[in-house]
Amino acid sequence: MKLPVIFAGHGSPMIALEDNELTKEFQKIGERVVSEFEKPKAILSFSAHWFTRGTYVQSDPEPRQAYDMYGFPKELYEVQYHPKGCQKLTDDILALLPDISINDDWGIEGPQNAYDIGKALAPLREKGYLLLGSGNIVHNLRRLEWDNPNGSPQADRFDAFITGLVKKRDNEKIIHYEDNPDAAYAAPTADHFLPLLYTLGAAQGEKPEIFNNVRNTGSLSMTGYLFGFGEK
């Protein structure tokens, strides 16, 4: 069975403690994956939270948990998550991308490269693996508006622009997202945007199902896309 591809906007790390419409939607999607497809053998995550030169694949049998955020409540740092590594998935990735390096996490390069890697890894879906991109369409921590429960005009415009392109599957324009006049505000660094390119590459021509179409604190977007649901 061919498993789906998911791009999820993860936003603030406080989402690990919250119980709201956003987290309920995440829960529903997880349930849908299992009920409409099958329980994945493993999840391959294209993460915004490892950004370096080159491309790396996780190979640790017990990946460590890193608290790469500061200034949050004590309860957040008490959240424990201890997933197991999957050597078979690592081996399958290396077979598809024989020239990549081995390290503790994924490293992310440029938009075209991210898209091409996602495309090369698409066969993993047929082997029982779920492909997940975790980032944000809009992610600008320096422009957060703590009293704003919604998005800024720039955030709303850029999020709508990218969502429109994803709907049309205009991948070329998304790869060149920096041409948009709001890009410097919405994605001042590439780390949170590039996971989307991996997922687009892995879901060739598939129409998206949009979820959590929300902006908050001015300069964060939670918008996510599902690919492959209804195309089993």
Rosetta silent file (secondary structure, phi, psi, omega in degrees, C-alpha in Angstrom):
SEQUENCE: MKLPVIFAGHGSPMIALEDNELTKEFQKIGERVVSEFEKPKAILSFSAHWFTRGTYVQSDPEPRQAYDMYGFPKELYEVQYHPKGCQKLTDDILALLPDISINDDWGIEGPQNAYDIGKALAPLREKGYLLLGSGNIVHNLRRLEWDNPNGSPQADRFDAFITGLVKKRDNEKIIHYEDNPDAAYAAPTADHFLPLLYTLGAAQGEKPEIFNNVRNTGSLSMTGYLFGFGEK
SCORE:     score description
SCORE:     0.000 S_00000001
   1 L     0.000  136.101  179.646    0.000    0.000    0.000 S_00000001
   2 L   -84.884  115.773 -178.175    1.264    3.459   -0.899 S_00000001
   3 L   -80.509  159.507 -176.972    1.327    5.646    2.203 S_00000001
   4 L   -79.036  178.055  174.514    0.575    9.387    2.122 S_00000001
   5 E  -123.641  139.543 -176.652    2.848   12.407    2.482 S_00000001
   6 E  -129.658  133.264  164.869    2.209   15.125    5.071 S_00000001
   7 E  -111.678  123.308 -177.474    3.478   18.655    5.502 S_00000001
   8 E  -120.175  132.620  170.921    2.618   19.967    8.968 S_00000001
   9 E   -81.801  117.777 -172.924    3.036   23.470   10.366 S_00000001
  10 L   -97.057  -22.576  173.229    4.358   22.894   13.861 S_00000001
  11 L    62.494 -145.157 -178.113    4.557   26.473   15.202 S_00000001
  12 L   -67.080  144.292  175.344    5.488   27.094   18.830 S_00000001
  13 H   -61.861  -16.436  177.930    6.916   24.177   20.856 S_00000001
  14 H   -62.365  -14.526  179.060    4.094   24.850   23.333 S_00000001
  15 H   -62.025  -21.476  177.693    1.885   22.864   20.988 S_00000001
  16 H   -66.261  -20.705 -178.875    3.311   19.768   22.719 S_00000001
  17 L  -106.625  -13.711 -170.820    1.331   20.769   25.829 S_00000001
  18 L   -84.713  156.153  173.744   -1.752   22.304   24.250 S_00000001
  19 L  -131.489   96.553 -176.103   -5.186   20.820   23.637 S_00000001
  20 L  -147.513 -170.658 -177.195   -6.922   22.908   20.985 S_00000001
  21 H   -62.952  -34.583  179.387   -8.313   22.725   17.461 S_00000001
  22 H   -65.666  -48.329 -178.278   -4.836   22.501   15.962 S_00000001
  23 H   -69.571  -33.046  176.667   -3.754   19.563   18.112 S_00000001
  24 H   -63.719  -36.690  178.530   -7.107   17.839   17.642 S_00000001
  25 H   -67.146  -40.868  174.907   -6.570   18.040   13.879 S_00000001
  26 H   -57.310  -44.024 -179.773   -3.128   16.452   14.241 S_00000001
  27 H   -62.014  -42.817  179.805   -4.739   13.638   16.223 S_00000001
  28 H   -62.386  -39.926 -179.297   -7.395   13.100   13.548 S_00000001
  29 H   -65.092  -43.097  176.764   -4.769   12.907   10.823 S_00000001
  30 H   -58.970  -41.756  178.488   -2.818   10.286   12.738 S_00000001
  31 H   -65.936  -36.536  179.178   -5.981    8.247   13.153 S_00000001
  32 H   -66.747  -39.631  179.169   -6.760    8.604    9.450 S_00000001
  33 H   -57.188  -45.832 -177.102   -3.345    7.332    8.432 S_00000001
  34 H   -71.771  -40.664 -175.535   -3.894    4.134   10.414 S_00000001
  35 H   -78.740  -35.743 -176.439   -7.561    3.638    9.475 S_00000001
  36 H   -91.407  -20.300  179.336   -7.346    4.587    5.777 S_00000001
  37 H  -123.441 -103.525  176.580   -3.934    3.081    5.093 S_00000001
  38 L  -163.961  167.148  176.207   -1.998    1.103    7.704 S_00000001
  39 L   -67.754  124.142 -178.611    0.286    1.740   10.621 S_00000001
  40 L   -62.426  147.297  173.204    3.571    2.957    9.106 S_00000001
  41 L   -65.137  -36.568  178.767    6.664    0.844    9.610 S_00000001
  42 E  -164.641  165.016  178.410    8.482    4.087   10.414 S_00000001
  43 E  -114.841  126.251  173.040    8.191    7.828    9.814 S_00000001
  44 E   -95.956  114.828 -176.619   10.758    9.724    7.778 S_00000001
  45 E  -105.006  125.742  170.227   10.731   13.322    9.009 S_00000001
  46 E   -94.014  102.468 -167.573   12.133   16.222    7.004 S_00000001
  47 E  -102.715  142.129  173.738   12.702   18.566    9.907 S_00000001
  48 L   -72.223  -14.866 -169.781   13.215   22.312   10.091 S_00000001
  49 L   -99.564   27.950  164.365   15.249   21.822   13.255 S_00000001
  50 L  -146.691  108.151 -171.318   18.447   20.550   11.741 S_00000001
  51 L  -128.948  112.506 -175.109   19.946   23.029    9.290 S_00000001
  52 L  -154.341  177.464  175.456   23.478   22.526    8.036 S_00000001
  53 L   -78.834  134.992 -179.201   25.593   22.146    4.930 S_00000001
  54 L    91.980  178.106 -179.196   24.972   18.870    3.167 S_00000001
  55 L  -123.903  130.803 -174.105   22.271   16.251    3.564 S_00000001
  56 E  -130.270  149.331  178.399   22.273   13.784    6.436 S_00000001
  57 E  -120.302  137.970  179.948   20.164   10.802    7.435 S_00000001
  58 E   -65.132  133.032 -179.161   19.471    9.685   11.004 S_00000001
  59 L  -134.872    7.684 -178.295   21.171    6.411   11.843 S_00000001
  60 L   -80.578  131.811  177.847   21.082    6.240   15.653 S_00000001
  61 L   -66.034  -20.304  176.579   19.104    3.275   17.054 S_00000001
  62 L  -137.379   82.102 -177.562   17.919    5.597   19.859 S_00000001
  63 L   -57.218  135.918 -177.945   17.788    9.199   18.573 S_00000001
  64 L   -79.313  152.949  176.148   18.356   11.709   21.351 S_00000001
  65 L   -92.537  127.316 -179.029   15.798   14.359   22.253 S_00000001
  66 L  -114.433  126.842  175.708   17.118   17.912   21.920 S_00000001
  67 L   -94.111   89.558 -174.814   15.470   20.883   23.630 S_00000001
  68 L   -96.499   38.222  179.462   16.525   23.552   21.140 S_00000001
  69 L  -141.295  156.141 -172.990   14.306   26.302   22.585 S_00000001
  70 L  -133.929  151.670  172.414   14.635   28.676   25.514 S_00000001
  71 L    83.338   17.105 -179.086   12.408   30.656   27.871 S_00000001
  72 L  -102.316  167.692 -179.148    9.427   28.306   28.001 S_00000001
  73 L   -60.758  152.872 -178.229    7.632   26.855   31.055 S_00000001
  74 H   -55.553  -35.032 -177.261    9.321   24.073   32.999 S_00000001
  75 H   -59.143  -32.581 -178.078    6.585   21.630   31.969 S_00000001
  76 H   -66.056  -37.315 -178.276    7.713   21.791   28.346 S_00000001
  77 H   -78.555   -3.641  176.110   11.215   20.596   29.223 S_00000001
  78 H   -96.458   -5.935  177.025    9.702   17.655   31.076 S_00000001
  79 L   -69.513  125.683 -178.341    8.044   16.280   27.943 S_00000001
  80 L  -110.655  133.870  177.576    9.804   13.038   27.057 S_00000001
  81 L  -141.478  116.104 -174.477    9.843   11.513   23.579 S_00000001
  82 L  -127.934   73.520  177.209   12.016    8.479   22.885 S_00000001
  83 L   -72.292  156.481  175.123   11.366    7.070   19.405 S_00000001
  84 L   -91.295  145.181  171.869   13.383    4.157   18.142 S_00000001
  85 L   -72.152  168.070 -179.177   15.552    4.463   15.072 S_00000001
  86 L  -134.157   99.889 -176.751   14.873    2.223   12.082 S_00000001
  87 H   -62.830  -34.519  179.218   17.974    0.773   10.472 S_00000001
  88 H   -63.201  -41.327  177.507   15.941   -0.669    7.589 S_00000001
  89 H   -64.220  -44.080  177.406   14.635    2.806    6.743 S_00000001
  90 H   -56.751  -45.810 -179.887   18.165    4.208    6.931 S_00000001
  91 H   -63.624  -39.940  179.743   19.386    1.481    4.584 S_00000001
  92 H   -66.377  -37.632  176.545   16.508    2.079    2.161 S_00000001
  93 H   -63.861  -47.018 -178.810   17.272    5.811    2.089 S_00000001
  94 H   -62.358  -32.091  177.686   20.951    5.173    1.442 S_00000001
  95 H   -67.982  -33.354  179.620   20.031    2.826   -1.398 S_00000001
  96 H   -83.847  -28.551 -179.657   17.990    5.593   -3.042 S_00000001
  97 L  -128.760   73.465 -171.269   20.512    8.337   -2.276 S_00000001
  98 L   -65.718  -15.192 -176.168   23.872    6.559   -2.236 S_00000001
  99 L   -97.699    1.533 -178.254   25.930    9.758   -2.076 S_00000001
 100 L   -81.452  162.268 -178.305   24.428   11.290    1.078 S_00000001
 101 E   -91.739  161.617  176.509   26.230   11.377    4.402 S_00000001
 102 E  -105.490  128.993  176.981   25.259    9.610    7.624 S_00000001
 103 E  -153.659 -167.924 -174.257   24.699   11.717   10.743 S_00000001
 104 L   -79.407  -21.446 -175.251   22.211   12.097   13.585 S_00000001
 105 L  -148.490  175.451  173.900   19.575   14.108   11.704 S_00000001
 106 L   -76.962  137.947  166.936   18.586   15.437    8.337 S_00000001
 107 L  -104.782  150.462 -173.989   20.473   18.413    6.997 S_00000001
 108 L  -119.469  131.871  177.732   18.680   20.690    4.551 S_00000001
 109 L  -104.837 -137.424 -174.135   20.181   22.388    1.502 S_00000001
 110 L   -85.473  170.881 -176.574   18.504   24.553   -1.156 S_00000001
 111 H   -57.257  -48.256 -178.860   14.941   24.466   -2.532 S_00000001
 112 H   -64.704  -40.879  178.978   15.708   22.604   -5.763 S_00000001
 113 H   -63.738  -42.148  178.183   17.880   20.104   -3.950 S_00000001
 114 H   -61.090  -44.346  179.441   15.192   19.528   -1.310 S_00000001
 115 H   -62.068  -44.596 -178.378   12.588   18.951   -4.010 S_00000001
 116 H   -65.564  -38.183  177.764   14.842   16.531   -5.902 S_00000001
 117 H   -65.349  -43.994  176.707   15.638   14.551   -2.741 S_00000001
 118 H   -58.061  -42.021  178.692   11.950   14.253   -1.929 S_00000001
 119 H   -62.520  -42.282 -179.499   11.300   13.002   -5.453 S_00000001
 120 H   -66.510  -28.918 -176.935   14.083   10.430   -5.149 S_00000001
 121 H   -90.941   -2.101 -178.704   12.690    9.170   -1.843 S_00000001
 122 H   -54.154  -34.803  179.300    9.087    8.797   -3.073 S_00000001
 123 H   -60.198  -17.981  177.593    9.461    4.989   -3.525 S_00000001
 124 H   -61.063  -27.126 -179.790    9.680    4.677    0.271 S_00000001
 125 H   -62.078  -31.815 -179.816    5.924    5.254    0.357 S_00000001
 126 H   -77.855   -9.967 -177.381    5.407    1.889   -1.356 S_00000001
 127 H  -103.554   10.314  175.807    7.492    0.199    1.359 S_00000001
 128 L    92.620   17.294  179.282    5.288    1.175    4.276 S_00000001
 129 E  -106.026  139.194  174.725    6.984    4.421    5.340 S_00000001
 130 E   -92.920  130.331  178.233    5.183    7.688    6.079 S_00000001
 131 E  -101.866  124.864 -173.762    6.956   10.822    4.788 S_00000001
 132 E  -130.056  122.822  171.039    6.464   13.899    6.977 S_00000001
 133 E   -98.986  128.720 -177.513    7.686   17.450    6.439 S_00000001
 134 E  -123.477  111.369 -178.699    7.671   19.520    9.637 S_00000001
 135 E  -166.405 -143.116  176.092    8.135   23.290    9.332 S_00000001
 136 L  -154.987  139.457  173.475    6.109   26.436    8.635 S_00000001
 137 L   -65.372  -42.502  175.763    5.076   28.354    5.522 S_00000001
 138 L  -118.929  124.076 -178.509    5.523   31.567    7.527 S_00000001
 139 E  -151.993   97.645 -179.942    8.119   31.565   10.299 S_00000001
 140 L  -137.044   92.416 -174.534    9.647   34.854   11.457 S_00000001
 141 H   -67.513  -24.754 -178.839   10.417   34.841   15.169 S_00000001
 142 H   -75.629  -15.224 -178.084   11.782   38.370   15.108 S_00000001
 143 H  -113.739   19.594  178.750    8.439   39.767   13.968 S_00000001
 144 L   -61.199  143.324  177.035    6.155   37.905   16.373 S_00000001
 145 L  -118.952   94.222 -169.728    3.180   39.885   17.671 S_00000001
 146 L   -61.883  -24.663 -179.808    2.430   38.277   21.012 S_00000001
 147 L   -94.612    5.808 -177.919   -0.936   40.032   21.392 S_00000001
 148 L  -105.299  111.764  179.801   -2.111   39.092   17.907 S_00000001
 149 L   -77.523   -6.472 -176.115   -4.085   35.807   17.754 S_00000001
 150 L  -117.532 -165.474  179.593   -4.140   36.015   13.960 S_00000001
 151 E   -98.956  156.347  172.952   -1.702   36.639   11.145 S_00000001
 152 L   -73.880  164.763  176.636   -0.211   39.881    9.904 S_00000001
 153 H   -56.622  -40.087  179.811   -1.161   41.075    6.388 S_00000001
 154 H   -64.468  -42.222  179.848    2.211   39.868    5.075 S_00000001
 155 H   -64.178  -44.462  179.827    1.755   36.441    6.656 S_00000001
 156 H   -62.372  -41.972 -178.725   -1.766   36.075    5.294 S_00000001
 157 H   -65.183  -47.136 -175.968   -0.679   37.112    1.797 S_00000001
 158 H   -68.364  -41.067  178.722    2.324   34.802    1.628 S_00000001
 159 H   -61.596  -43.157  178.714    0.465   31.832    3.096 S_00000001
 160 H   -65.861  -37.516  178.578   -2.373   32.299    0.597 S_00000001
 161 H   -61.511  -50.000 -178.622    0.163   32.659   -2.236 S_00000001
 162 H   -67.359  -41.963  179.240    1.921   29.394   -1.403 S_00000001
 163 H   -61.210  -39.937  176.898   -1.327   27.521   -0.744 S_00000001
 164 H   -61.131  -39.983  178.515   -2.634   28.649   -4.123 S_00000001
 165 H   -69.789  -37.243  178.101    0.501   27.318   -5.800 S_00000001
 166 H   -65.117  -40.833  177.796    0.295   24.030   -3.898 S_00000001
 167 H   -59.300  -40.725 -179.830   -3.311   23.622   -5.027 S_00000001
 168 H   -83.446   -7.730 -174.155   -2.216   24.136   -8.640 S_00000001
 169 L    54.606   43.768  174.780    0.922   22.055   -8.047 S_00000001
 170 L   -87.411   73.345 -173.575    3.014   24.855   -9.501 S_00000001
 171 H   -63.186  -33.132 -177.444    6.160   23.437   -7.966 S_00000001
 172 H   -62.128  -42.548  178.972    8.487   25.613  -10.005 S_00000001
 173 H   -69.693  -32.630  177.673    7.128   28.830   -8.504 S_00000001
 174 H   -68.716  -40.323  176.272    7.270   27.337   -5.008 S_00000001
 175 H   -57.456  -35.009  179.507   10.917   26.391   -5.544 S_00000001
 176 L  -101.955   39.936 -177.369   11.509   30.056   -6.398 S_00000001
 177 H   -57.917  -25.345 -177.627    9.407   31.325   -3.485 S_00000001
 178 H   -66.443  -12.858  176.950   11.986   34.014   -2.722 S_00000001
 179 H   -72.846  -18.361  179.558   10.730   35.946   -5.773 S_00000001
 180 L   -71.716  136.755 -176.558    7.560   36.800   -3.857 S_00000001
 181 L   -63.391  -20.246  178.633    7.739   40.294   -2.295 S_00000001
 182 L   -93.381   -0.298 -174.280    6.594   38.950    1.100 S_00000001
 183 H   -64.039  -39.181 -177.989    9.161   36.115    1.197 S_00000001
 184 H   -63.727  -30.874  175.567   11.805   38.072    3.118 S_00000001
 185 H   -78.403  -46.399 -171.630    9.246   38.668    5.864 S_00000001
 186 H   -74.829  -36.616 -176.831    7.632   35.203    5.782 S_00000001
 187 L  -137.356   68.107 -177.957   10.761   33.076    5.441 S_00000001
 188 L   -63.165  -24.542  168.536   13.804   35.184    6.389 S_00000001
 189 L  -126.402  154.442 -170.304   15.688   31.888    6.754 S_00000001
 190 L   -83.554  -13.552 -167.762   14.966   28.797    4.695 S_00000001
 191 L   -54.624  -41.716 -176.221   14.966   26.181    7.465 S_00000001
 192 L   -85.882  -18.221 -179.559   11.212   26.080    8.152 S_00000001
 193 L   -85.484  -36.765 -172.176   10.103   26.482    4.547 S_00000001
 194 H   -61.836  -30.086  176.037   12.253   23.813    2.902 S_00000001
 195 H   -55.117  -28.505  176.151   10.489   20.784    4.445 S_00000001
 196 H   -61.857  -38.129 -178.009    7.582   21.680    2.170 S_00000001
 197 H   -66.016  -38.104  175.612    9.823   21.159   -0.868 S_00000001
 198 H   -58.954  -45.450 -176.249   10.731   17.644    0.229 S_00000001
 199 H   -68.647  -36.891  177.426    7.061   16.723    0.561 S_00000001
 200 H   -64.071  -39.752  177.550    6.158   18.226   -2.811 S_00000001
 201 H   -64.444  -35.267 -177.978    8.920   16.215   -4.434 S_00000001
 202 H   -80.070  -11.101 -175.998    7.692   13.028   -2.776 S_00000001
 203 L  -124.264   59.858 -174.786    4.072   13.611   -3.846 S_00000001
 204 L   -56.490  119.032  172.395    4.365   14.162   -7.582 S_00000001
 205 L    72.635    0.714 -176.726    1.172   15.584   -9.093 S_00000001
 206 L   -84.088  136.134 -178.218   -1.015   14.730   -6.098 S_00000001
 207 L   -77.639  143.100 -175.966   -3.635   17.270   -5.089 S_00000001
 208 E   -86.626  153.051  164.014   -3.471   18.546   -1.522 S_00000001
 209 E  -109.197  123.621 -172.372   -5.969   18.401    1.279 S_00000001
 210 E   -93.265  138.564  177.220   -5.429   21.521    3.390 S_00000001
 211 E  -139.342  161.069 -179.996   -5.622   21.477    7.189 S_00000001
 212 L    47.241   49.727 -179.373   -4.960   23.900   10.063 S_00000001
 213 L   -77.474   76.515 -170.171   -5.226   26.864    7.709 S_00000001
 214 L  -139.176  141.036  166.989   -4.355   29.286   10.508 S_00000001
 215 E  -115.511  145.744  176.749   -1.911   32.124   11.185 S_00000001
 216 E  -147.651  168.100 -175.456   -1.132   33.279   14.698 S_00000001
 217 L    43.667   35.519  175.213    1.121   35.653   16.657 S_00000001
 218 E    79.302  -64.732 -167.794    1.426   37.695   13.488 S_00000001
 219 L  -117.638   33.652  171.859    4.286   35.907   11.755 S_00000001
 220 E  -127.022  138.515  175.083    3.600   32.176   12.142 S_00000001
 221 E  -117.899  133.458  178.563    1.545   29.984    9.816 S_00000001
 222 L  -100.850    4.138 -174.864    0.196   26.604   10.883 S_00000001
 223 L   -56.983  135.111  178.010   -1.094   25.632    7.422 S_00000001
 224 E  -131.518  164.295 -177.623   -0.514   22.011    6.463 S_00000001
 225 E  -135.171  137.594  173.891   -1.094   19.808    3.424 S_00000001
 226 E  -108.725  134.930  176.738   -1.997   16.133    3.028 S_00000001
 227 E  -124.706  135.957  175.721   -1.061   14.269   -0.154 S_00000001
 228 L    97.689   -8.417  174.625   -2.238   10.849   -1.202 S_00000001
 229 L   -73.319  132.363 -177.709   -5.417   10.633    0.851 S_00000001
 230 L    83.111    1.745  179.792   -8.199    9.371   -1.404 S_00000001
 231 L  -123.077   29.149 -176.951   -5.622    8.139   -3.957 S_00000001
 232 L   -69.544    0.000    0.000   -4.870    4.759   -2.440 S_00000001
